[in-house]
Every structure is written in C-alpha cells, then in structure tokens.
Tab-separated table of C-alpha atoms in Angstrom:
chain	number	residue	atom	x	y	z
A	25	MET	CA	-205.485	-18.082	-129.982
A	26	SER	CA	-204.587	-16.042	-126.933
A	27	GLU	CA	-202.713	-12.783	-127.467
A	28	THR	CA	-199.890	-14.286	-125.439
A	29	ASP	CA	-199.517	-17.080	-128.032
A	30	LEU	CA	-198.508	-14.788	-130.890
A	31	THR	CA	-195.396	-15.774	-132.861
A	32	ILE	CA	-192.431	-13.468	-133.360
A	33	ASN	CA	-193.580	-12.470	-136.856
A	34	GLU	CA	-197.135	-11.901	-135.652
A	35	LEU	CA	-195.843	-9.704	-132.850
A	36	ARG	CA	-193.621	-7.753	-135.228
A	37	ARG	CA	-196.564	-7.160	-137.560
A	38	ARG	CA	-198.768	-5.982	-134.683
A	39	PHE	CA	-196.012	-3.736	-133.356
A	40	ALA	CA	-195.425	-2.240	-136.818
A	41	GLU	CA	-199.098	-1.500	-137.430
A	42	LYS	CA	-199.404	-0.130	-133.875
A	43	SER	CA	-202.338	-2.408	-133.012
A	44	LEU	CA	-200.278	-3.737	-130.101
A	45	SER	CA	-197.248	-2.282	-128.359
A	46	PRO	CA	-194.368	-4.195	-126.788
A	47	LEU	CA	-195.444	-2.828	-123.411
A	48	GLU	CA	-199.075	-3.904	-123.858
A	49	TYR	CA	-197.951	-7.365	-124.912
A	50	TRP	CA	-195.545	-7.641	-122.014
A	51	LEU	CA	-198.189	-6.637	-119.430
A	52	ALA	CA	-200.556	-9.299	-120.782
A	53	LEU	CA	-197.778	-11.876	-120.750
A	54	GLU	CA	-196.777	-10.896	-117.227
A	55	LYS	CA	-200.293	-11.673	-115.967
A	56	HIS	CA	-200.211	-15.054	-117.706
A	57	ILE	CA	-196.846	-15.878	-116.142
A	58	ASP	CA	-198.011	-14.805	-112.691
A	59	ARG	CA	-200.989	-17.127	-113.027
A	60	TRP	CA	-198.957	-20.269	-113.734
A	61	GLU	CA	-195.448	-19.749	-112.388
A	62	PRO	CA	-196.300	-20.811	-108.807
A	63	THR	CA	-197.331	-24.184	-110.247
A	64	ILE	CA	-194.575	-25.004	-112.742
A	65	CYS	CA	-191.651	-22.997	-111.245
A	66	ALA	CA	-189.840	-22.426	-114.543
A	67	LEU	CA	-188.142	-19.118	-113.768
A	68	TYR	CA	-185.214	-17.716	-111.832
A	69	ALA	CA	-184.462	-13.994	-111.388
A	70	PHE	CA	-187.826	-12.932	-112.828
A	71	ASP	CA	-187.578	-9.119	-112.962
A	72	ARG	CA	-190.910	-7.474	-113.791
A	73	ASP	CA	-189.655	-3.935	-113.322
A	74	ALA	CA	-186.710	-4.410	-115.658
A	75	ALA	CA	-188.984	-6.080	-118.217
A	76	ARG	CA	-191.407	-3.157	-118.105
A	77	ARG	CA	-188.581	-0.673	-118.615
A	78	GLN	CA	-187.286	-2.676	-121.572
A	79	ALA	CA	-190.801	-2.936	-123.023
A	80	GLU	CA	-191.347	0.817	-122.654
A	81	ALA	CA	-188.063	1.537	-124.419
A	82	SER	CA	-188.940	-0.889	-127.220
A	83	THR	CA	-192.395	0.676	-127.601
A	84	ASP	CA	-190.767	4.067	-128.056
A	85	ARG	CA	-188.415	2.660	-130.710
A	86	TRP	CA	-191.255	1.018	-132.630
A	87	TRP	CA	-193.306	4.221	-132.502
A	88	ARG	CA	-190.321	6.221	-133.834
A	89	GLY	CA	-189.423	3.646	-136.487
A	90	ALA	CA	-185.999	3.137	-134.913
A	91	THR	CA	-185.972	-0.538	-133.903
A	92	LEU	CA	-182.671	-2.216	-133.087
A	93	GLY	CA	-183.189	-5.625	-134.681
A	94	VAL	CA	-185.588	-8.409	-135.600
A	95	LEU	CA	-186.210	-9.301	-131.943
A	96	ASP	CA	-186.879	-5.781	-130.681
A	97	GLY	CA	-189.677	-5.981	-128.104
A	98	ILE	CA	-189.763	-9.793	-128.072
A	99	PRO	CA	-189.705	-11.261	-124.512
A	100	VAL	CA	-186.993	-13.890	-124.053
A	101	THR	CA	-185.748	-16.113	-121.242
A	102	LEU	CA	-182.227	-17.467	-120.914
A	103	LYS	CA	-181.188	-20.661	-119.214
A	104	GLU	CA	-179.677	-19.819	-115.850
A	105	LEU	CA	-176.238	-21.110	-116.967
A	106	ILE	CA	-176.030	-18.305	-119.567
A	107	ALA	CA	-174.426	-15.262	-117.956
A	108	THR	CA	-176.228	-11.934	-117.805
A	109	LYS	CA	-174.292	-8.967	-116.481
A	110	GLY	CA	-175.038	-8.089	-112.877
A	111	GLN	CA	-176.830	-11.334	-112.028
A	112	PRO	CA	-175.351	-14.377	-110.262
A	113	ILE	CA	-175.039	-17.738	-112.015
A	114	PRO	CA	-176.033	-20.369	-109.420
A	115	LEU	CA	-175.409	-23.263	-111.845
A	116	GLY	CA	-178.513	-24.865	-110.360
A	117	THR	CA	-176.759	-25.787	-107.121
A	118	LYS	CA	-176.528	-24.605	-103.540
A	119	ALA	CA	-172.775	-25.267	-103.721
A	120	THR	CA	-172.166	-22.143	-105.802
A	121	GLU	CA	-170.997	-18.941	-104.152
A	122	LEU	CA	-173.293	-16.341	-105.689
A	123	LYS	CA	-171.395	-13.583	-107.474
A	124	ALA	CA	-172.716	-11.173	-110.072
A	125	ALA	CA	-171.581	-11.901	-113.613
A	126	MET	CA	-169.192	-9.263	-114.940
A	127	GLU	CA	-170.525	-9.345	-118.499
A	128	ASP	CA	-173.178	-10.845	-120.736
A	129	ALA	CA	-172.455	-14.190	-122.370
A	130	PRO	CA	-172.506	-14.059	-126.203
A	131	VAL	CA	-176.165	-15.123	-126.460
A	132	ALA	CA	-177.304	-12.461	-123.990
A	133	ALA	CA	-175.204	-9.793	-125.703
A	134	ARG	CA	-176.683	-10.548	-129.146
A	135	LEU	CA	-180.239	-10.462	-127.793
A	136	ARG	CA	-179.693	-7.102	-126.103
A	137	GLU	CA	-178.179	-5.694	-129.305
A	138	ASP	CA	-181.449	-6.559	-131.050
A	139	GLY	CA	-183.657	-5.016	-128.339
A	140	ALA	CA	-185.078	-8.290	-127.020
A	141	ILE	CA	-186.669	-8.136	-123.561
A	142	ILE	CA	-184.708	-10.484	-121.296
A	143	PHE	CA	-187.165	-10.823	-118.433
A	144	ALA	CA	-185.933	-13.910	-116.552
A	145	LYS	CA	-183.534	-16.802	-116.420
A	146	THR	CA	-184.859	-20.372	-116.442
A	147	THR	CA	-184.135	-23.187	-114.033
A	148	CYS	CA	-181.729	-26.066	-114.458
A	149	PRO	CA	-180.485	-28.938	-112.277
A	150	ASP	CA	-177.155	-28.874	-110.447
A	151	TYR	CA	-174.397	-27.905	-112.887
A	152	GLY	CA	-176.742	-28.733	-115.772
A	153	MET	CA	-175.821	-32.399	-115.277
A	154	LEU	CA	-179.323	-33.919	-115.219
A	155	SER	CA	-182.197	-34.331	-117.615
A	156	SER	CA	-184.579	-33.175	-114.939
A	157	GLY	CA	-186.250	-30.190	-113.299
A	158	LEU	CA	-184.765	-31.245	-109.944
A	159	SER	CA	-182.210	-28.900	-108.373
A	160	SER	CA	-180.674	-28.267	-104.952
A	161	PHE	CA	-180.989	-24.502	-105.588
A	162	HIS	CA	-184.157	-23.909	-107.623
A	163	HIS	CA	-187.734	-24.874	-106.909
A	164	LEU	CA	-188.796	-28.122	-108.557
A	165	SER	CA	-189.788	-27.359	-112.159
A	166	ARG	CA	-192.761	-29.284	-113.527
A	167	ASN	CA	-194.168	-30.285	-116.906
A	168	PRO	CA	-197.145	-28.107	-117.968
A	169	TRP	CA	-198.781	-31.130	-119.593
A	170	ASP	CA	-198.961	-32.915	-116.240
A	171	ILE	CA	-197.435	-31.297	-113.171
A	172	THR	CA	-196.737	-34.705	-111.614
A	173	GLN	CA	-194.299	-35.309	-114.482
A	174	ASN	CA	-190.812	-34.077	-115.315
A	175	PRO	CA	-190.135	-31.415	-117.981
A	176	GLY	CA	-186.764	-33.011	-118.699
A	177	GLY	CA	-183.525	-31.099	-118.714
A	178	SER	CA	-181.129	-29.736	-118.268
A	179	SER	CA	-182.968	-26.862	-119.976
A	180	ALA	CA	-185.874	-27.718	-117.682
A	181	GLY	CA	-187.309	-24.289	-116.977
A	182	ALA	CA	-186.896	-23.219	-120.592
A	183	SER	CA	-188.984	-26.126	-121.873
A	184	ALA	CA	-191.658	-25.643	-119.203
A	185	ALA	CA	-191.817	-21.904	-119.920
A	186	ALA	CA	-192.143	-22.453	-123.662
A	187	ALA	CA	-194.863	-25.083	-123.275
A	188	ALA	CA	-196.770	-22.910	-120.800
A	189	GLY	CA	-196.751	-19.948	-123.170
A	190	TYR	CA	-194.317	-17.613	-121.415
A	191	GLY	CA	-193.644	-15.828	-124.702
A	192	PRO	CA	-192.335	-17.075	-128.060
A	193	LEU	CA	-188.606	-17.545	-127.384
A	194	HIS	CA	-186.492	-19.322	-124.770
A	195	ILE	CA	-182.789	-20.149	-125.023
A	196	GLY	CA	-181.348	-23.384	-123.652
A	197	THR	CA	-177.994	-25.138	-123.782
A	198	ASP	CA	-177.244	-28.665	-124.959
A	199	ILE	CA	-174.179	-30.865	-124.410
A	200	GLY	CA	-175.854	-34.277	-124.665
A	201	GLY	CA	-179.481	-33.487	-125.437
A	202	SER	CA	-180.376	-30.740	-122.963
A	203	VAL	CA	-182.368	-28.712	-125.508
A	204	ARG	CA	-183.903	-31.616	-127.434
A	205	LEU	CA	-184.774	-33.976	-124.560
A	206	PRO	CA	-186.952	-31.487	-122.642
A	207	ALA	CA	-188.403	-30.215	-125.914
A	208	GLY	CA	-189.560	-33.749	-126.657
A	209	TRP	CA	-191.100	-34.208	-123.227
A	210	THR	CA	-192.942	-30.874	-123.304
A	211	GLY	CA	-194.126	-30.888	-126.927
A	212	ILE	CA	-192.183	-27.841	-128.153
A	213	PHE	CA	-189.572	-27.290	-130.870
A	214	GLY	CA	-185.960	-27.407	-129.705
A	215	PHE	CA	-183.008	-26.782	-131.999
A	216	LYS	CA	-179.371	-27.703	-131.319
A	217	PRO	CA	-177.376	-25.989	-134.069
A	218	SER	CA	-174.076	-27.131	-135.501
A	219	HIS	CA	-171.341	-26.806	-132.914
A	220	GLY	CA	-170.007	-23.250	-133.004
A	221	ARG	CA	-172.930	-21.839	-134.973
A	222	VAL	CA	-174.086	-19.980	-131.854
A	223	PRO	CA	-171.064	-18.696	-129.893
A	224	VAL	CA	-171.019	-19.716	-126.232
A	225	ASP	CA	-168.839	-18.785	-123.289
A	226	PRO	CA	-167.541	-20.885	-121.663
A	227	TYR	CA	-167.254	-23.234	-124.614
A	228	TYR	CA	-166.671	-26.953	-124.309
A	229	VAL	CA	-166.735	-30.197	-126.276
A	230	GLY	CA	-170.266	-30.649	-127.595
A	231	ARG	CA	-171.753	-27.631	-125.792
A	232	CYS	CA	-174.239	-25.610	-127.832
A	233	ALA	CA	-176.900	-22.992	-127.192
A	234	GLY	CA	-180.154	-23.039	-129.112
A	235	PRO	CA	-183.726	-21.758	-129.297
A	236	MET	CA	-186.724	-23.473	-127.692
A	237	THR	CA	-189.996	-22.298	-129.230
A	238	ARG	CA	-193.506	-23.326	-130.187
A	239	THR	CA	-192.867	-22.965	-133.938
A	240	VAL	CA	-189.978	-23.686	-136.287
A	241	GLU	CA	-190.174	-20.208	-137.786
A	242	ASP	CA	-189.611	-18.586	-134.387
A	243	ALA	CA	-186.484	-20.676	-133.856
A	244	ALA	CA	-185.170	-19.816	-137.326
A	245	LEU	CA	-185.751	-16.095	-136.818
A	246	ALA	CA	-183.898	-16.247	-133.519
A	247	MET	CA	-180.924	-17.957	-135.165
A	248	ALA	CA	-180.208	-14.856	-137.264
A	249	THR	CA	-179.497	-13.016	-134.017
A	250	LEU	CA	-177.944	-15.816	-131.977
A	251	SER	CA	-175.464	-16.877	-134.680
A	252	ARG	CA	-173.694	-13.534	-134.962
A	253	PRO	CA	-169.982	-13.909	-134.111
A	254	ASP	CA	-168.288	-13.410	-130.764
A	255	TRP	CA	-164.526	-13.685	-130.277
A	256	ARG	CA	-164.928	-15.342	-126.856
A	257	ASP	CA	-165.857	-18.703	-128.401
A	258	GLY	CA	-162.705	-20.272	-129.792
A	259	THR	CA	-164.778	-22.982	-131.491
A	260	SER	CA	-167.272	-20.663	-133.188
A	261	LEU	CA	-167.859	-20.898	-136.931
A	262	PRO	CA	-167.031	-18.073	-139.352
A	263	PRO	CA	-169.669	-15.340	-139.757
A	264	ASN	CA	-172.481	-16.715	-141.893
A	265	ASP	CA	-174.714	-15.312	-144.573
A	266	LEU	CA	-177.383	-17.990	-144.137
A	267	ASN	CA	-180.902	-16.896	-144.992
A	268	TRP	CA	-182.742	-18.028	-141.887
A	269	ARG	CA	-186.044	-16.864	-143.396
A	270	ALA	CA	-185.817	-19.138	-146.447
A	271	LEU	CA	-185.815	-22.717	-145.204
A	272	PRO	CA	-185.371	-25.511	-147.791
A	273	ASP	CA	-188.465	-27.609	-147.102
A	274	ASP	CA	-188.545	-29.753	-150.254
A	275	VAL	CA	-187.819	-33.363	-149.261
A	276	GLU	CA	-188.314	-35.032	-152.652
A	277	GLY	CA	-185.321	-37.157	-153.612
A	278	LEU	CA	-183.656	-37.069	-150.187
A	279	THR	CA	-182.448	-40.291	-148.617
A	280	ILE	CA	-183.466	-40.179	-144.957
A	281	GLY	CA	-182.360	-42.761	-142.429
A	282	LEU	CA	-184.833	-44.042	-139.855
A	283	MET	CA	-183.070	-44.980	-136.619
A	284	LEU	CA	-185.283	-46.805	-134.132
A	285	ASP	CA	-182.509	-48.480	-132.131
A	286	ALA	CA	-180.054	-46.245	-130.255
A	287	GLY	CA	-177.601	-49.097	-129.735
A	288	CYS	CA	-177.749	-49.007	-125.938
A	289	GLY	CA	-179.658	-47.357	-123.138
A	290	LEU	CA	-183.318	-47.565	-122.217
A	291	PRO	CA	-185.604	-49.532	-124.547
A	292	VAL	CA	-187.950	-47.370	-126.587
A	293	ASP	CA	-191.602	-47.273	-125.523
A	294	ASP	CA	-193.915	-48.808	-128.112
A	295	GLU	CA	-196.012	-45.635	-128.356
A	296	ILE	CA	-192.920	-43.662	-129.308
A	297	LEU	CA	-191.916	-46.160	-131.999
A	298	VAL	CA	-195.396	-45.989	-133.529
A	299	ALA	CA	-195.392	-42.177	-133.564
A	300	VAL	CA	-191.911	-41.918	-135.096
A	301	GLU	CA	-192.664	-44.509	-137.772
A	302	LYS	CA	-195.827	-42.590	-138.648
A	303	ALA	CA	-193.783	-39.403	-138.929
A	304	ALA	CA	-191.317	-41.143	-141.239
A	305	ARG	CA	-194.188	-42.130	-143.531
A	306	ARG	CA	-195.042	-38.436	-143.878
A	307	PHE	CA	-191.582	-37.810	-145.300
A	308	GLU	CA	-191.905	-40.832	-147.573
A	309	GLU	CA	-195.257	-39.617	-148.885
A	310	ALA	CA	-193.606	-36.280	-149.691
A	311	GLY	CA	-191.013	-37.976	-151.901
A	312	ALA	CA	-188.152	-38.919	-149.579
A	313	LYS	CA	-186.586	-42.372	-149.600
A	314	ILE	CA	-186.755	-43.770	-146.062
A	315	VAL	CA	-184.100	-46.364	-145.248
A	316	PRO	CA	-183.649	-48.192	-141.925
A	317	VAL	CA	-180.284	-47.403	-140.334
A	318	GLY	CA	-178.504	-48.928	-137.384
A	319	PRO	CA	-177.271	-47.108	-134.293
A	320	VAL	CA	-174.229	-44.851	-134.218
A	321	LEU	CA	-173.667	-45.349	-130.476
A	322	SER	CA	-172.323	-48.361	-128.609
A	323	ARG	CA	-172.164	-49.294	-124.946
A	324	SER	CA	-168.402	-48.736	-124.880
A	325	MET	CA	-168.866	-45.241	-126.318
A	326	LEU	CA	-171.508	-44.298	-123.758
A	327	ASP	CA	-169.558	-45.756	-120.849
A	328	GLY	CA	-166.410	-43.981	-121.991
A	329	LEU	CA	-168.254	-40.662	-122.126
A	330	ASP	CA	-169.684	-41.319	-118.661
A	331	LYS	CA	-166.186	-41.931	-117.298
A	332	PHE	CA	-164.792	-38.801	-118.966
A	333	TRP	CA	-167.641	-36.564	-117.790
A	334	ARG	CA	-167.371	-37.925	-114.232
A	335	ALA	CA	-163.642	-37.260	-114.135
A	336	ARG	CA	-164.067	-33.758	-115.518
A	337	PHE	CA	-166.809	-32.905	-113.059
A	338	TRP	CA	-164.974	-34.392	-110.096
A	339	GLY	CA	-162.025	-32.184	-111.031
A	340	ASP	CA	-164.358	-29.181	-110.822
A	341	ILE	CA	-165.728	-29.956	-107.363
A	342	GLU	CA	-163.022	-31.870	-105.491
A	343	THR	CA	-161.462	-28.634	-104.217
A	344	LEU	CA	-164.740	-27.396	-102.702
A	345	ASP	CA	-164.867	-27.506	-98.929
A	346	GLU	CA	-166.854	-30.355	-97.414
A	347	SER	CA	-169.936	-28.285	-96.554
A	348	ARG	CA	-170.268	-27.027	-100.123
A	349	ARG	CA	-169.773	-30.496	-101.598
A	350	LYS	CA	-172.465	-31.845	-99.295
A	351	SER	CA	-174.893	-29.195	-100.553
A	352	ILE	CA	-174.767	-30.598	-104.093
A	353	LEU	CA	-177.781	-32.677	-105.057
A	354	PRO	CA	-176.997	-36.151	-103.625
A	355	TYR	CA	-177.678	-37.879	-106.954
A	356	ILE	CA	-175.106	-35.688	-108.694
A	357	TYR	CA	-172.548	-36.004	-105.926
A	358	SER	CA	-172.954	-39.777	-105.809
A	359	TRP	CA	-172.340	-39.916	-109.558
A	360	ALA	CA	-169.326	-37.584	-109.435
A	361	VAL	CA	-167.550	-39.183	-106.492
A	362	GLY	CA	-167.317	-42.359	-108.528
A	363	ALA	CA	-164.580	-40.609	-110.507
A	364	ALA	CA	-162.297	-40.173	-107.486
A	365	GLY	CA	-160.400	-43.309	-108.461
A	366	ILE	CA	-160.312	-42.722	-112.227
A	367	SER	CA	-156.773	-42.225	-113.530
A	368	GLY	CA	-155.805	-39.614	-116.086
A	369	VAL	CA	-155.199	-42.347	-118.635
A	370	GLU	CA	-158.692	-43.770	-118.063
A	371	ALA	CA	-160.243	-40.318	-118.415
A	372	VAL	CA	-158.434	-39.767	-121.718
A	373	ARG	CA	-159.582	-43.155	-122.956
A	374	GLY	CA	-163.099	-42.124	-122.058
A	375	PHE	CA	-162.704	-38.878	-123.986
A	376	ASN	CA	-161.440	-40.840	-126.976
A	377	GLN	CA	-164.874	-42.433	-127.223
A	378	THR	CA	-166.238	-39.037	-128.306
A	379	ILE	CA	-163.965	-39.367	-131.349
A	380	GLU	CA	-165.424	-42.800	-132.022
A	381	MET	CA	-168.903	-41.265	-131.931
A	382	ARG	CA	-167.827	-38.637	-134.433
A	383	LYS	CA	-166.451	-41.293	-136.781
A	384	SER	CA	-169.606	-43.397	-136.474
A	385	CYS	CA	-171.855	-40.428	-137.257
A	386	GLY	CA	-169.677	-39.385	-140.178
A	387	ARG	CA	-169.832	-42.898	-141.625
A	388	LEU	CA	-173.636	-42.891	-141.471
A	389	PHE	CA	-173.926	-39.485	-143.122
A	390	SER	CA	-171.867	-40.678	-146.071
A	391	GLU	CA	-174.959	-42.743	-146.928
A	392	VAL	CA	-177.931	-40.512	-146.019
A	393	ASP	CA	-178.985	-36.876	-146.278
A	394	ALA	CA	-180.722	-36.760	-142.898
A	395	VAL	CA	-181.809	-39.021	-140.045
A	396	LEU	CA	-185.064	-39.391	-138.120
A	397	SER	CA	-185.236	-40.966	-134.678
A	398	PRO	CA	-187.073	-40.748	-131.385
A	399	THR	CA	-185.872	-37.869	-129.239
A	400	ASN	CA	-186.570	-39.669	-125.968
A	401	PRO	CA	-186.851	-43.394	-125.317
A	402	ILE	CA	-189.668	-43.091	-122.753
A	403	VAL	CA	-192.920	-41.135	-122.605
A	404	SER	CA	-192.452	-39.561	-119.175
A	405	TYR	CA	-191.201	-39.920	-115.606
A	406	PRO	CA	-192.029	-38.372	-112.199
A	407	ALA	CA	-191.304	-34.702	-111.550
A	408	ASP	CA	-189.158	-35.379	-108.494
A	409	TRP	CA	-186.867	-37.922	-110.172
A	410	ALA	CA	-183.312	-36.840	-110.963
A	411	SER	CA	-183.333	-38.738	-114.268
A	412	PRO	CA	-185.477	-41.238	-116.170
A	413	THR	CA	-183.709	-44.098	-114.353
A	414	ASN	CA	-183.383	-42.181	-111.060
A	415	ASP	CA	-180.203	-44.203	-110.586
A	416	PRO	CA	-176.817	-42.416	-110.445
A	417	ALA	CA	-175.137	-45.668	-111.467
A	418	LYS	CA	-177.079	-45.462	-114.758
A	419	PRO	CA	-177.063	-41.729	-115.455
A	420	PHE	CA	-177.108	-41.533	-119.250
A	421	GLU	CA	-179.369	-44.363	-120.392
A	422	HIS	CA	-181.832	-41.806	-121.799
A	423	ILE	CA	-179.460	-39.712	-123.988
A	424	CYS	CA	-178.482	-42.387	-126.487
A	425	PHE	CA	-180.454	-40.915	-129.387
A	426	THR	CA	-179.227	-37.360	-128.730
A	427	VAL	CA	-175.626	-37.311	-127.458
A	428	PRO	CA	-173.838	-38.627	-130.578
A	429	TRP	CA	-174.812	-35.520	-132.556
A	430	ASN	CA	-173.208	-33.237	-129.974
A	431	MET	CA	-169.929	-35.089	-130.346
A	432	SER	CA	-170.183	-35.117	-134.168
A	433	GLU	CA	-171.098	-31.387	-134.080
A	434	GLN	CA	-174.160	-31.884	-136.300
A	435	PRO	CA	-177.413	-29.896	-136.163
A	436	ALA	CA	-180.391	-31.704	-134.645
A	437	ALA	CA	-183.895	-30.751	-133.574
A	438	SER	CA	-186.839	-32.172	-131.675
A	439	ILE	CA	-190.368	-31.523	-132.891
A	440	ASN	CA	-193.631	-32.869	-131.538
A	441	CYS	CA	-194.967	-35.825	-133.541
A	442	GLY	CA	-197.876	-37.072	-131.421
A	443	PHE	CA	-199.114	-37.980	-127.974
A	444	SER	CA	-199.146	-41.006	-125.737
A	445	LYS	CA	-202.294	-42.601	-124.361
A	446	SER	CA	-201.550	-40.719	-121.139
A	447	GLY	CA	-201.656	-37.431	-123.069
A	448	MET	CA	-197.928	-36.687	-122.948
A	449	PRO	CA	-196.084	-35.316	-126.001
A	450	ILE	CA	-193.750	-37.456	-128.122
A	451	GLY	CA	-190.686	-35.950	-129.785
A	452	LEU	CA	-189.293	-36.704	-133.246
A	453	GLN	CA	-185.581	-35.956	-133.661
A	454	ILE	CA	-184.372	-34.679	-137.044
A	455	ILE	CA	-180.614	-34.680	-137.670
A	456	GLY	CA	-178.763	-33.135	-140.599
A	457	PRO	CA	-175.225	-32.999	-142.005
A	458	ARG	CA	-172.618	-30.976	-140.150
A	459	PHE	CA	-173.045	-27.226	-140.780
A	460	ASP	CA	-176.344	-27.707	-142.694
A	461	ASP	CA	-178.523	-26.086	-140.053
A	462	LEU	CA	-180.979	-24.852	-142.661
A	463	ARG	CA	-181.697	-28.416	-143.780
A	464	VAL	CA	-182.733	-29.471	-140.265
A	465	LEU	CA	-184.903	-26.390	-139.868
A	466	GLY	CA	-186.369	-26.904	-143.353
A	467	LEU	CA	-187.258	-30.548	-142.726
A	468	SER	CA	-188.756	-29.526	-139.400
A	469	LYS	CA	-190.771	-26.788	-141.089
A	470	ALA	CA	-192.074	-29.249	-143.676
A	471	PHE	CA	-193.179	-31.674	-140.975
A	472	GLU	CA	-194.812	-28.861	-139.041
A	473	GLU	CA	-196.799	-27.843	-142.136
A	474	TRP	CA	-197.914	-31.423	-142.853
A	475	THR	CA	-199.168	-31.921	-139.303
A	476	GLY	CA	-200.548	-28.445	-138.662
A	477	GLY	CA	-198.071	-27.750	-135.856
A	478	VAL	CA	-199.250	-26.220	-132.606
A	479	ALA	CA	-202.544	-25.184	-134.165
A	480	SER	CA	-203.545	-28.834	-134.579
A	481	TRP	CA	-202.248	-30.289	-131.311
A	482	PRO	CA	-204.080	-30.186	-127.999
A	483	GLN	CA	-202.731	-27.579	-125.599
A	484	PRO	CA	-201.238	-28.316	-122.165
A	485	PRO	CA	-203.644	-27.617	-119.293
A	486	ILE	CA	-201.405	-24.802	-118.103
A	487	ARG	CA	-201.817	-22.116	-120.780
C-alpha cells in the first residue's frame, strides 16, 4: 500500500506516534495529485500553499498534543457547490457571476473546527443537474478506471478524486443520487445520510451532503464531524449521540429486500444483476432473510419529479440575461427551457409525486429491515456525455434506484460489489430505515469485511 492510501485511523496513528507528520503526508499526497490531476481533472481551486500552511499548523498541534478534532491533519476536498469563505461558487457553469462566498457552509465549518486540511474543491456539472463530469465551467472530469469513461455525477470530481487516491475523504452532495451514482461508477464508498443528519446550506427537498471514501470506516469517522448541528439548516435533525465508531454489523435475523427492478428507467445490465445477486447471497449466508421486493418508483412519479425540477430550475434562470443563459451547458438549457410552459398547478402536481415516493418507500419498510439494489443500471458511458442517455428529453432514466430514498429521507450507500468484463466497477446500494444511519454503515461494513474491501479489489490504473 502506498503511503498516500492510508486510512484516517492509520494516519491518526502515524501522526500520534510521530512516524509521519501531517505536513510530510500532505507533501507526498501533493506529488501524487500533481501526477494525475492533468489527466482526470477532478479539482477546482486547488491551493497548495494554503494546504501546506494548514498541514504545518496541524503538525505543530500533533507535536504539542493539542489537536482540534478527529480529522486534524486529514486532507479533504469539498464539492464545488459547498461554500468556503473567500472562494467563489461557480455552480459548475459559465453563467454564474463569480463572487467570493461570505462564509463557510456548515460542512466546511465543521471540518475547519476539527483541523481538517481543505485543499481543494471538486468539479460538478452545471448547477449540479447532471450525473456527469461534463461542465461548461470546469475541465471535463474523467473516470480513473478508464479515462474514456464518465465518473458520474453530480459529485463527479469528488468520486474521481477518491478513486484516484487524492486522500481519504471527499464530501459530495446528493439530491437524487449524486453521491451514490458516481461512487458506484468509480468503485468507492458513498454515503447519503438521513435527510438533515448533515446540515446543509442552502437546504432543499432531498438535498444531503455525505462522505465519499475508499473505506466504510473513513466515512463513519467523518460523520461524527459532519453531523454536528448548524442553525442554518431548518431541516436538520436534533444533535445526535450516535457512536459512529461502533457500527452494528450483525445481519443475522434481518429481513432484507432485494430490489432488481426500479420500476422505470434504463434496463439493468446483466453484469450488474449478477453482481448484486451475488452480493445478496453474502448477506443470506451471514443469516439474513433475503426477500424479493418490487419497485417503489413509478413512471408517473419520475415524470412528476422531472416536471417539478424543470419548473424550479427554469424559475432560477429565466431572469438571467440572454448571454448568460446561452453560456449554460446546452443539454441543461434544453432540458430547463421545456418548463417555460409549465403552469404553477402542474409544477405542484409534479412536486406531489415526491410525497407519493415517500409513501411508497414507507410502505416497503414496514415489511423489511433494509433493501439491497443496484446503484446504477448501466456499467459505464462515455466521458463527454452529459448523462447515461445523453438525451435531455430523457434526463433521469438512470436515477430510478437512487432518487426515491432522497424523497423518503432515508439513509443509503453505494459500495463496490464487483467488476464488469470491461473492468469497470459495479455498485451495490444498501438502504436503511429513516434515521438509522448506523444500520446502513454497519451493513456496508459487514459486506466490506466479507469481500476484503479495497485490499481485495484491483486498483484503477491512475493511482
């Protein structure tokens, strides 16, 4: 294992025993990033000088025994949409007028309180509205497993950075699958917590922030920091006393649903079905009862959400002057302009379909303790495509396994469960009851232990 592949706990142990300093680790990581960043283009606002200053300060704290928190000295990236004081938030698009953020978003504030080294932001598509590394503002982000392929999105740069080994922790956001989808396509672990578990600003229906890591333990450790309260999120959950270090990984006696049909959207590739069914057998062998379950999503639900999201987004951009609107990625603009004729009543009816999703998910979880499904329906797609269909008339055909759990506010994760014949990773989605974040992390940890995790998988060529 390369020194740059150390986990958070391994780094903390090395820092504590003074066999490695935060500055020494950062300088090694910086060289690794410099080697691969021109190829995968995962980062925005990469600030080496600021990172070195932060690493020097952390080294001094470790040497004095005066660390700030569990993430002191740990390099972290934040998705570009997450505000950091003094830096602009392009929102992935040339249409944005660049202005420095006045304050840190909740996630950034919690990380700084713990002494984490925020060394860069990560790329995303225009307004975070695509599952792609394609953006009108950022360079094209690519998948480290095959640079001709897409890393997914909208947390595109975060997933590419994690897979390429740019440190142990990267924070993405997820409103329909934007942490889990790219995690599945890049072979990492991505966790979308219960809605409100990690405070966000601005908050919105279904919008969450979550860790993207190589190991489950790293994500769980990060949650102790990320889940601390912040008054700016009016949907945030009460302060928690969850023990993020003690994950319940015993599956014996659990009833776990196996969902292989999303109800609509793209058909699932055969290789993905085989890998997910194999993963389910692992849980069965460990004592869980695996039961087939039907979809929670319908075509009318997905189409309603599409209509609502279009109307909302069109409301955000219709007041832009013509030159700024024309600078938006054409795929996104073509999708959004379709809402120009949507009435308020139609938009509300579309929003009401999110309530139907919530009811459908709640009904299912009255019968099961957890659910397994594919994360993504397809193995991969080209790097320069805006989405897996590359068709703005069919923008959400790939999110059918992921988006319901945003609307139902339930925790869900993607963990690698195998590889296609082409060598691309395959993601297994694990969903738990609302507020039971530890269960999802525990089931993920159990699966990671059964399969050997990153130590047993092949590594992407870019490492």
